[in-house]
Amino acid sequence: MITNFFIPELNNHDVQELWFQQDGATCHIARATIDLLKDTFGDRLISRFGPVNWPPRSCDLTPLDYFLWSYVKLLVYADKLQTLDHLKDNIRRVIADVGKSHRKLDVQIRLHPSQPWQSYARNHI
C-alpha cells in the first residue's frame, strides 16, 4: 500500500514539508515500514519507533479510531448499495460532508487536549 500507492501519490503533489503521523499498531511499526517512512519523511515522521514517538491513545488519533470510521461506515451503508460505483459515490459524499460538518469537533479536540498530552507536548514539541 505505501510503496505502490501512497508514496507515488505523494510524488504527484508538493509535499516537501508534509508530516506523517500514524498509530502504533503492530503492522504499522514493522522495521521495514518504519525504515521506508523514515526514508520518505525524514524527521517528519510521528510514530512508535519513529523520530517523534507518538504517545499511545493520543488525543489526535483517538477521534479517528473511535468516532470517524464508525460514523463514516454508518452513513456509507445507510442505503442498500447496488454497485461498486454506488459505494464509491457514497464514500466520497460522506467524506466531503464530514469535512464540512465536523470542523468544530477537530477544533475542540485540539483546543482541549488531554492532560497527559499537554505534558508530552511541553517536553517534546
Coordinates of C-alpha atoms in Angstrom, one line a residue:
M1 CA 0.0 0.0 0.0
I2 CA 2.7 2.5 1.0
T3 CA 5.1 1.6 -1.8
N4 CA 2.5 1.0 -4.6
F5 CA 0.0 3.8 -3.8
F6 CA 0.8 6.2 -1.1
I7 CA 4.4 7.3 -2.0
P8 CA 3.7 7.5 -5.8
E9 CA 0.6 9.7 -4.9
L10 CA 2.7 11.9 -2.7
N11 CA 5.2 12.4 -5.6
N12 CA 2.3 13.9 -7.6
H13 CA 2.0 16.8 -5.1
D14 CA 4.3 19.4 -3.5
V15 CA 4.7 17.8 0.0
Q16 CA 8.2 18.5 1.0
E17 CA 7.2 19.8 4.4
L18 CA 4.5 17.2 5.0
W19 CA 4.5 15.3 8.3
F20 CA 3.3 11.7 8.5
Q21 CA 1.5 10.5 11.6
Q22 CA 0.3 7.0 12.4
D23 CA -0.7 5.0 15.4
G24 CA 1.4 2.2 17.0
A25 CA -0.4 -0.8 15.5
T26 CA 2.0 -3.7 15.1
C27 CA 1.6 -3.8 11.3
H28 CA 2.4 -0.1 11.1
I29 CA 5.7 -0.3 13.1
A30 CA 7.4 -3.2 11.4
R31 CA 11.1 -2.3 10.8
A32 CA 10.7 -2.3 7.0
T33 CA 7.7 0.0 7.3
I34 CA 9.4 2.5 9.7
D35 CA 12.6 2.5 7.5
L36 CA 10.6 3.2 4.4
L37 CA 8.7 6.0 6.2
K38 CA 11.9 7.5 7.6
D39 CA 13.4 7.5 4.1
T40 CA 10.3 9.3 2.8
F41 CA 9.6 11.7 5.6
G42 CA 12.9 12.0 7.5
D43 CA 12.4 13.7 10.8
R44 CA 8.8 14.5 9.9
L45 CA 7.5 11.0 11.0
I46 CA 5.4 10.7 14.1
S47 CA 5.1 7.0 15.0
R48 CA 6.2 4.4 17.5
F49 CA 9.9 3.9 16.7
G50 CA 10.0 7.0 14.6
P51 CA 11.9 10.2 15.1
V52 CA 9.0 11.6 17.0
N53 CA 7.5 8.9 19.2
W54 CA 3.7 9.3 19.4
P55 CA 2.1 8.6 22.8
P56 CA -0.4 5.8 23.0
R57 CA -4.1 6.8 22.9
S58 CA -3.1 10.2 21.6
C59 CA -5.9 12.7 21.5
D60 CA -5.1 13.4 17.8
L61 CA -5.7 9.7 16.7
T62 CA -8.4 8.7 19.1
P63 CA -11.2 10.6 17.3
L64 CA -10.4 8.7 14.1
D65 CA -10.3 5.4 15.8
Y66 CA -13.4 5.8 18.0
F67 CA -15.6 8.2 16.1
L68 CA -14.8 8.9 12.4
W69 CA -14.6 5.4 11.0
S70 CA -17.8 4.2 12.7
Y71 CA -19.6 7.4 11.7
V72 CA -18.5 7.1 8.0
K73 CA -19.4 3.4 7.8
L74 CA -22.9 4.1 9.2
L75 CA -23.6 6.8 6.6
V76 CA -21.9 4.9 3.7
Y77 CA -24.1 1.8 4.3
A78 CA -27.3 3.7 5.2
D79 CA -28.9 2.8 1.9
K80 CA -28.6 -0.6 0.2
L81 CA -25.6 -0.5 -2.1
Q82 CA -26.2 -1.9 -5.6
T83 CA -22.8 -1.4 -7.3
L84 CA -19.2 -0.6 -6.6
D85 CA -19.7 2.8 -8.1
H86 CA -22.6 3.4 -5.7
L87 CA -20.3 2.5 -2.8
K88 CA -17.5 4.8 -4.1
D89 CA -20.0 7.7 -4.6
N90 CA -21.3 7.2 -1.0
I91 CA -17.8 7.2 0.4
R92 CA -16.9 10.4 -1.5
R93 CA -20.1 12.2 -0.4
V94 CA -19.8 11.2 3.2
I95 CA -16.2 12.2 3.5
A96 CA -16.9 15.6 1.8
D97 CA -19.7 16.1 4.3
V98 CA -17.6 15.1 7.3
G99 CA -15.1 17.7 6.3
K100 CA -17.7 20.4 6.4
S101 CA -19.8 19.4 9.3
H102 CA -17.2 18.2 11.9
R103 CA -14.6 21.0 11.9
K104 CA -15.9 22.1 15.3
L105 CA -15.1 18.6 16.6
D106 CA -11.5 18.9 15.3
V107 CA -11.1 22.4 16.8
Q108 CA -12.4 21.2 20.2
I109 CA -10.1 18.3 20.3
R110 CA -7.1 20.4 19.5
L111 CA -8.1 23.2 21.9
H112 CA -8.8 20.8 24.8
P113 CA -6.2 18.0 24.7
S114 CA -5.9 15.6 27.5
Q115 CA -3.6 16.3 30.4
P116 CA -1.1 13.6 29.5
W117 CA -0.8 15.1 26.0
Q118 CA -0.2 18.6 27.4
S119 CA 2.7 17.3 29.5
Y120 CA 4.1 15.4 26.5
A121 CA 3.8 18.5 24.3
R122 CA 5.6 20.7 26.7
N123 CA 8.5 18.3 26.9
H124 CA 8.8 17.3 23.3
I125 CA 7.5 20.0 21.0

